[in-house]
């Protein structure tokens, strides 16, 4: 290579070197920016991997569960009350007609009356009465003629004191026939009372 050719080649080589250096610098800067950007930016969590509930959602769920339990308890209480009312209504129609006459008849009876041997008393399970205390009075006409009956049932506490008195009766009961009116206490379930046959009069 002669001197003129060497002089022309030097500027070209210098230009190529500068361009190459600039390219390397740009690539390096780009890598630095990407690296620093990745290290400074927090990774975004994958929401799909979350489990559980937020505090507000937990509070809402707890409130809903409590409300549901209260609703069930209220419904159960209402159901029991309705069952008691239904039972009382079903037997009231049967006994109310004769109860007043029975009470009036027994006012003039001394002692236990003339028909104690024709009357029996049996307690009814509270499960069948909606929780009410009820006594099934079985009246059997053991005579040879039709007869009316008046019966007094007393409800006693644990000391033997009469807390409540109910009256039932049967009208025009044929010989050998039976009637089963129900005497229902209107007192609360507690304290527990015991029904007792107090008077029975045939008239």
PDB file of C-alpha atoms in Angstrom:
ATOM      1  CA  UNK A   1       0.000   0.000   0.000  1.00  0.00           C
ATOM      2  CA  UNK A   2       1.436   3.469  -0.910  1.00  0.00           C
ATOM      3  CA  UNK A   3       1.378   6.510   1.308  1.00  0.00           C
ATOM      4  CA  UNK A   4      -1.680   8.104  -0.314  1.00  0.00           C
ATOM      5  CA  UNK A   5      -3.750   4.949   0.158  1.00  0.00           C
ATOM      6  CA  UNK A   6      -2.703   4.669   3.796  1.00  0.00           C
ATOM      7  CA  UNK A   7      -3.764   8.291   4.459  1.00  0.00           C
ATOM      8  CA  UNK A   8      -7.203   7.671   2.917  1.00  0.00           C
ATOM      9  CA  UNK A   9      -7.739   4.465   4.892  1.00  0.00           C
ATOM     10  CA  UNK A  10      -7.024   6.033   8.302  1.00  0.00           C
ATOM     11  CA  UNK A  11     -10.013   8.410   8.384  1.00  0.00           C
ATOM     12  CA  UNK A  12     -12.342   5.607   7.242  1.00  0.00           C
ATOM     13  CA  UNK A  13     -11.095   3.275   9.950  1.00  0.00           C
ATOM     14  CA  UNK A  14     -11.474   6.015  12.540  1.00  0.00           C
ATOM     15  CA  UNK A  15     -15.087   6.582  11.518  1.00  0.00           C
ATOM     16  CA  UNK A  16     -15.840   2.890  11.754  1.00  0.00           C
ATOM     17  CA  UNK A  17     -14.298   2.730  15.210  1.00  0.00           C
ATOM     18  CA  UNK A  18     -16.375   5.670  16.465  1.00  0.00           C
ATOM     19  CA  UNK A  19     -19.580   4.164  15.073  1.00  0.00           C
ATOM     20  CA  UNK A  20     -18.825   0.817  16.674  1.00  0.00           C
ATOM     21  CA  UNK A  21     -18.101   2.411  20.038  1.00  0.00           C
ATOM     22  CA  UNK A  22     -21.329   4.394  19.909  1.00  0.00           C
ATOM     23  CA  UNK A  23     -23.305   1.253  19.127  1.00  0.00           C
ATOM     24  CA  UNK A  24     -21.743  -0.612  22.044  1.00  0.00           C
ATOM     25  CA  UNK A  25     -22.509   2.303  24.358  1.00  0.00           C
ATOM     26  CA  UNK A  26     -26.120   2.447  23.261  1.00  0.00           C
ATOM     27  CA  UNK A  27     -26.576  -1.268  23.772  1.00  0.00           C
ATOM     28  CA  UNK A  28     -24.915  -1.060  27.167  1.00  0.00           C
ATOM     29  CA  UNK A  29     -27.141   1.829  28.242  1.00  0.00           C
ATOM     30  CA  UNK A  30     -30.185  -0.048  27.121  1.00  0.00           C
ATOM     31  CA  UNK A  31     -29.192  -3.043  29.170  1.00  0.00           C
ATOM     32  CA  UNK A  32     -28.493  -0.879  32.211  1.00  0.00           C
ATOM     33  CA  UNK A  33     -31.871   0.813  31.958  1.00  0.00           C
ATOM     34  CA  UNK A  34     -33.688  -2.474  31.663  1.00  0.00           C
ATOM     35  CA  UNK A  35     -31.747  -3.932  34.550  1.00  0.00           C
ATOM     36  CA  UNK A  36     -32.338  -0.959  36.809  1.00  0.00           C
ATOM     37  CA  UNK A  37     -36.015  -0.845  35.777  1.00  0.00           C
ATOM     38  CA  UNK A  38     -36.528  -4.484  36.696  1.00  0.00           C
ATOM     39  CA  UNK A  39     -34.869  -4.111  40.066  1.00  0.00           C
ATOM     40  CA  UNK A  40     -36.762  -0.941  41.084  1.00  0.00           C
ATOM     41  CA  UNK A  41     -40.286  -2.075  40.016  1.00  0.00           C
ATOM     42  CA  UNK A  42     -42.013  -4.503  42.450  1.00  0.00           C
ATOM     43  CA  UNK A  43     -43.466  -7.622  40.806  1.00  0.00           C
ATOM     44  CA  UNK A  44     -47.247  -7.627  40.455  1.00  0.00           C
ATOM     45  CA  UNK A  45     -48.796 -10.457  42.551  1.00  0.00           C
ATOM     46  CA  UNK A  46     -51.053 -12.968  40.861  1.00  0.00           C
ATOM     47  CA  UNK A  47     -54.509 -12.275  42.254  1.00  0.00           C
ATOM     48  CA  UNK A  48     -55.726 -15.681  41.193  1.00  0.00           C
ATOM     49  CA  UNK A  49     -53.391 -17.246  43.775  1.00  0.00           C
ATOM     50  CA  UNK A  50     -55.033 -15.383  46.669  1.00  0.00           C
ATOM     51  CA  UNK A  51     -57.219 -17.361  49.099  1.00  0.00           C
ATOM     52  CA  UNK A  52     -59.458 -16.352  52.001  1.00  0.00           C
ATOM     53  CA  UNK A  53     -61.574 -13.240  52.419  1.00  0.00           C
ATOM     54  CA  UNK A  54     -60.948  -9.593  53.136  1.00  0.00           C
ATOM     55  CA  UNK A  55     -61.734  -8.341  56.667  1.00  0.00           C
ATOM     56  CA  UNK A  56     -64.887  -6.605  55.450  1.00  0.00           C
ATOM     57  CA  UNK A  57     -66.052  -9.776  53.711  1.00  0.00           C
ATOM     58  CA  UNK A  58     -65.381 -11.845  56.847  1.00  0.00           C
ATOM     59  CA  UNK A  59     -67.361  -9.384  58.950  1.00  0.00           C
ATOM     60  CA  UNK A  60     -70.223  -9.505  56.480  1.00  0.00           C
ATOM     61  CA  UNK A  61     -70.208 -13.319  56.460  1.00  0.00           C
ATOM     62  CA  UNK A  62     -70.206 -13.448  60.270  1.00  0.00           C
ATOM     63  CA  UNK A  63     -73.111 -11.001  60.465  1.00  0.00           C
ATOM     64  CA  UNK A  64     -75.008 -13.060  57.922  1.00  0.00           C
ATOM     65  CA  UNK A  65     -74.429 -16.275  59.904  1.00  0.00           C
ATOM     66  CA  UNK A  66     -75.615 -14.630  63.146  1.00  0.00           C
ATOM     67  CA  UNK A  67     -78.710 -13.223  61.452  1.00  0.00           C
ATOM     68  CA  UNK A  68     -79.465 -16.639  59.975  1.00  0.00           C
ATOM     69  CA  UNK A  69     -79.152 -18.337  63.373  1.00  0.00           C
ATOM     70  CA  UNK A  70     -81.386 -15.716  64.997  1.00  0.00           C
ATOM     71  CA  UNK A  71     -83.956 -16.156  62.231  1.00  0.00           C
ATOM     72  CA  UNK A  72     -83.978 -19.932  62.754  1.00  0.00           C
ATOM     73  CA  UNK A  73     -84.389 -19.513  66.532  1.00  0.00           C
ATOM     74  CA  UNK A  74     -87.211 -17.025  66.010  1.00  0.00           C
ATOM     75  CA  UNK A  75     -88.898 -19.347  63.527  1.00  0.00           C
ATOM     76  CA  UNK A  76     -88.626 -22.259  65.979  1.00  0.00           C
ATOM     77  CA  UNK A  77     -90.158 -20.176  68.791  1.00  0.00           C
ATOM     78  CA  UNK A  78     -92.953 -19.009  66.512  1.00  0.00           C
ATOM     79  CA  UNK A  79     -93.576 -22.575  65.406  1.00  0.00           C
ATOM     80  CA  UNK A  80     -93.814 -23.800  69.020  1.00  0.00           C
ATOM     81  CA  UNK A  81     -96.186 -20.958  69.913  1.00  0.00           C
ATOM     82  CA  UNK A  82     -98.326 -21.702  66.875  1.00  0.00           C
ATOM     83  CA  UNK A  83     -98.422 -25.393  67.789  1.00  0.00           C
ATOM     84  CA  UNK A  84     -99.579 -24.570  71.320  1.00  0.00           C
ATOM     85  CA  UNK A  85    -102.255 -22.190  70.051  1.00  0.00           C
ATOM     86  CA  UNK A  86    -103.408 -24.733  67.494  1.00  0.00           C
ATOM     87  CA  UNK A  87    -103.721 -27.494  70.085  1.00  0.00           C
ATOM     88  CA  UNK A  88    -105.566 -25.261  72.545  1.00  0.00           C
ATOM     89  CA  UNK A  89    -107.969 -24.090  69.858  1.00  0.00           C
ATOM     90  CA  UNK A  90    -108.716 -27.648  68.746  1.00  0.00           C
ATOM     91  CA  UNK A  91    -109.699 -28.773  72.232  1.00  0.00           C
ATOM     92  CA  UNK A  92    -111.306 -25.519  73.338  1.00  0.00           C
ATOM     93  CA  UNK A  93    -114.142 -25.988  70.860  1.00  0.00           C
ATOM     94  CA  UNK A  94    -114.746 -29.405  72.360  1.00  0.00           C
ATOM     95  CA  UNK A  95    -114.719 -28.505  76.060  1.00  0.00           C
ATOM     96  CA  UNK A  96    -115.859 -24.878  76.253  1.00  0.00           C
ATOM     97  CA  UNK A  97    -119.471 -25.771  75.649  1.00  0.00           C
ATOM     98  CA  UNK A  98    -119.701 -27.891  78.824  1.00  0.00           C
ATOM     99  CA  UNK A  99    -117.088 -26.175  81.004  1.00  0.00           C
ATOM    100  CA  UNK A 100    -119.327 -23.390  82.261  1.00  0.00           C
ATOM    101  CA  UNK A 101    -122.160 -25.788  83.106  1.00  0.00           C
ATOM    102  CA  UNK A 102    -119.695 -28.071  84.877  1.00  0.00           C
ATOM    103  CA  UNK A 103    -118.379 -25.225  87.000  1.00  0.00           C
ATOM    104  CA  UNK A 104    -121.884 -24.124  87.963  1.00  0.00           C
ATOM    105  CA  UNK A 105    -122.872 -27.700  88.828  1.00  0.00           C
ATOM    106  CA  UNK A 106    -119.866 -28.270  91.068  1.00  0.00           C
ATOM    107  CA  UNK A 107    -120.461 -25.125  93.122  1.00  0.00           C
ATOM    108  CA  UNK A 108    -123.092 -26.940  95.134  1.00  0.00           C
ATOM    109  CA  UNK A 109    -121.213 -30.238  95.464  1.00  0.00           C
ATOM    110  CA  UNK A 110    -119.666 -31.081  98.826  1.00  0.00           C
ATOM    111  CA  UNK A 111    -116.707 -33.419  98.968  1.00  0.00           C
ATOM    112  CA  UNK A 112    -115.439 -35.011  95.784  1.00  0.00           C
ATOM    113  CA  UNK A 113    -118.813 -35.726  94.195  1.00  0.00           C
ATOM    114  CA  UNK A 114    -120.643 -38.956  93.268  1.00  0.00           C
ATOM    115  CA  UNK A 115    -118.696 -39.922  90.131  1.00  0.00           C
ATOM    116  CA  UNK A 116    -115.042 -40.138  91.108  1.00  0.00           C
ATOM    117  CA  UNK A 117    -115.012 -43.853  90.232  1.00  0.00           C
ATOM    118  CA  UNK A 118    -116.209 -43.039  86.709  1.00  0.00           C
ATOM    119  CA  UNK A 119    -113.471 -40.542  85.900  1.00  0.00           C
ATOM    120  CA  UNK A 120    -109.751 -41.037  85.261  1.00  0.00           C
ATOM    121  CA  UNK A 121    -106.964 -38.539  84.639  1.00  0.00           C
ATOM    122  CA  UNK A 122    -103.994 -38.989  82.314  1.00  0.00           C
ATOM    123  CA  UNK A 123    -101.287 -36.484  81.456  1.00  0.00           C
ATOM    124  CA  UNK A 124    -100.648 -35.740  77.776  1.00  0.00           C
ATOM    125  CA  UNK A 125     -97.044 -35.489  76.477  1.00  0.00           C
ATOM    126  CA  UNK A 126     -96.024 -31.879  75.933  1.00  0.00           C
ATOM    127  CA  UNK A 127     -94.730 -32.864  72.497  1.00  0.00           C
ATOM    128  CA  UNK A 128     -98.364 -33.378  71.494  1.00  0.00           C
ATOM    129  CA  UNK A 129     -99.647 -30.173  73.066  1.00  0.00           C
ATOM    130  CA  UNK A 130     -97.158 -27.595  71.792  1.00  0.00           C
ATOM    131  CA  UNK A 131     -95.515 -27.481  75.242  1.00  0.00           C
ATOM    132  CA  UNK A 132     -98.727 -26.870  77.187  1.00  0.00           C
ATOM    133  CA  UNK A 133     -99.557 -28.794  80.347  1.00  0.00           C
ATOM    134  CA  UNK A 134    -102.717 -30.735  79.556  1.00  0.00           C
ATOM    135  CA  UNK A 135    -104.613 -33.530  81.284  1.00  0.00           C
ATOM    136  CA  UNK A 136    -106.839 -35.976  79.427  1.00  0.00           C
ATOM    137  CA  UNK A 137    -110.013 -36.601  81.441  1.00  0.00           C
ATOM    138  CA  UNK A 138    -111.660 -39.932  80.622  1.00  0.00           C
ATOM    139  CA  UNK A 139    -115.305 -40.081  81.706  1.00  0.00           C
ATOM    140  CA  UNK A 140    -117.096 -43.428  81.514  1.00  0.00           C
ATOM    141  CA  UNK A 141    -120.816 -43.688  82.152  1.00  0.00           C
ATOM    142  CA  UNK A 142    -121.127 -46.825  84.271  1.00  0.00           C
ATOM    143  CA  UNK A 143    -124.859 -46.451  84.845  1.00  0.00           C
ATOM    144  CA  UNK A 144    -127.755 -47.770  82.761  1.00  0.00           C
ATOM    145  CA  UNK A 145    -129.028 -44.298  81.791  1.00  0.00           C
ATOM    146  CA  UNK A 146    -127.773 -41.256  79.958  1.00  0.00           C
ATOM    147  CA  UNK A 147    -126.049 -38.805  82.249  1.00  0.00           C
ATOM    148  CA  UNK A 148    -124.218 -35.510  82.391  1.00  0.00           C
ATOM    149  CA  UNK A 149    -120.841 -35.144  84.112  1.00  0.00           C
ATOM    150  CA  UNK A 150    -118.985 -32.240  85.650  1.00  0.00           C
ATOM    151  CA  UNK A 151    -115.298 -32.580  86.510  1.00  0.00           C
ATOM    152  CA  UNK A 152    -112.887 -30.296  88.353  1.00  0.00           C
ATOM    153  CA  UNK A 153    -109.143 -30.608  87.737  1.00  0.00           C
ATOM    154  CA  UNK A 154    -106.709 -28.782  90.000  1.00  0.00           C
ATOM    155  CA  UNK A 155    -103.107 -28.004  89.010  1.00  0.00           C
ATOM    156  CA  UNK A 156    -100.758 -28.181  91.995  1.00  0.00           C
ATOM    157  CA  UNK A 157     -97.217 -26.903  92.504  1.00  0.00           C
ATOM    158  CA  UNK A 158     -94.434 -28.914  94.169  1.00  0.00           C
ATOM    159  CA  UNK A 159     -95.690 -27.978  97.650  1.00  0.00           C
ATOM    160  CA  UNK A 160     -99.187 -29.277  96.908  1.00  0.00           C
ATOM    161  CA  UNK A 161    -100.755 -25.824  96.644  1.00  0.00           C
ATOM    162  CA  UNK A 162    -103.536 -25.381  94.065  1.00  0.00           C
ATOM    163  CA  UNK A 163    -102.247 -22.886  91.505  1.00  0.00           C
ATOM    164  CA  UNK A 164    -105.011 -23.239  88.924  1.00  0.00           C
ATOM    165  CA  UNK A 165    -108.403 -24.936  88.543  1.00  0.00           C
ATOM    166  CA  UNK A 166    -110.018 -26.012  85.270  1.00  0.00           C
ATOM    167  CA  UNK A 167    -113.465 -27.480  84.590  1.00  0.00           C
ATOM    168  CA  UNK A 168    -114.574 -29.955  81.933  1.00  0.00           C
ATOM    169  CA  UNK A 169    -117.717 -31.934  81.365  1.00  0.00           C
ATOM    170  CA  UNK A 170    -119.699 -34.321  79.210  1.00  0.00           C
ATOM    171  CA  UNK A 171    -123.363 -34.073  78.290  1.00  0.00           C
ATOM    172  CA  UNK A 172    -125.883 -36.770  77.475  1.00  0.00           C
ATOM    173  CA  UNK A 173    -123.318 -39.548  77.767  1.00  0.00           C
ATOM    174  CA  UNK A 174    -124.931 -42.902  76.913  1.00  0.00           C
ATOM    175  CA  UNK A 175    -124.607 -45.926  79.229  1.00  0.00           C
ATOM    176  CA  UNK A 176    -121.166 -47.522  78.803  1.00  0.00           C
ATOM    177  CA  UNK A 177    -119.988 -44.670  76.579  1.00  0.00           C
ATOM    178  CA  UNK A 178    -116.849 -42.600  77.143  1.00  0.00           C
ATOM    179  CA  UNK A 179    -115.945 -38.938  76.730  1.00  0.00           C
ATOM    180  CA  UNK A 180    -112.408 -37.524  76.841  1.00  0.00           C
ATOM    181  CA  UNK A 181    -112.310 -33.763  77.339  1.00  0.00           C
ATOM    182  CA  UNK A 182    -108.943 -32.116  77.965  1.00  0.00           C
ATOM    183  CA  UNK A 183    -108.135 -29.794  80.877  1.00  0.00           C
ATOM    184  CA  UNK A 184    -105.420 -27.342  79.831  1.00  0.00           C
ATOM    185  CA  UNK A 185    -103.335 -25.244  82.210  1.00  0.00           C
ATOM    186  CA  UNK A 186    -102.729 -21.640  81.166  1.00  0.00           C
ATOM    187  CA  UNK A 187     -99.695 -21.270  83.437  1.00  0.00           C
ATOM    188  CA  UNK A 188     -96.063 -21.073  82.182  1.00  0.00           C
ATOM    189  CA  UNK A 189     -94.077 -24.334  81.879  1.00  0.00           C
ATOM    190  CA  UNK A 190     -92.033 -23.393  84.947  1.00  0.00           C
ATOM    191  CA  UNK A 191     -92.540 -24.141  87.768  1.00  0.00           C
ATOM    192  CA  UNK A 192     -93.846 -27.555  86.800  1.00  0.00           C
ATOM    193  CA  UNK A 193     -97.424 -28.229  87.923  1.00  0.00           C
ATOM    194  CA  UNK A 194     -99.174 -31.543  88.522  1.00  0.00           C
ATOM    195  CA  UNK A 195    -102.823 -32.116  87.505  1.00  0.00           C
ATOM    196  CA  UNK A 196    -105.100 -33.734  90.071  1.00  0.00           C
ATOM    197  CA  UNK A 197    -108.711 -34.894  89.863  1.00  0.00           C
ATOM    198  CA  UNK A 198    -110.522 -32.845  92.530  1.00  0.00           C
ATOM    199  CA  UNK A 199    -114.257 -33.416  91.917  1.00  0.00           C
ATOM    200  CA  UNK A 200    -116.492 -35.443  89.613  1.00  0.00           C
ATOM    201  CA  UNK A 201    -120.262 -35.178  89.665  1.00  0.00           C
ATOM    202  CA  UNK A 202    -122.853 -37.102  87.680  1.00  0.00           C
ATOM    203  CA  UNK A 203    -126.193 -35.332  87.263  1.00  0.00           C
TER     204      UNK A 203
END
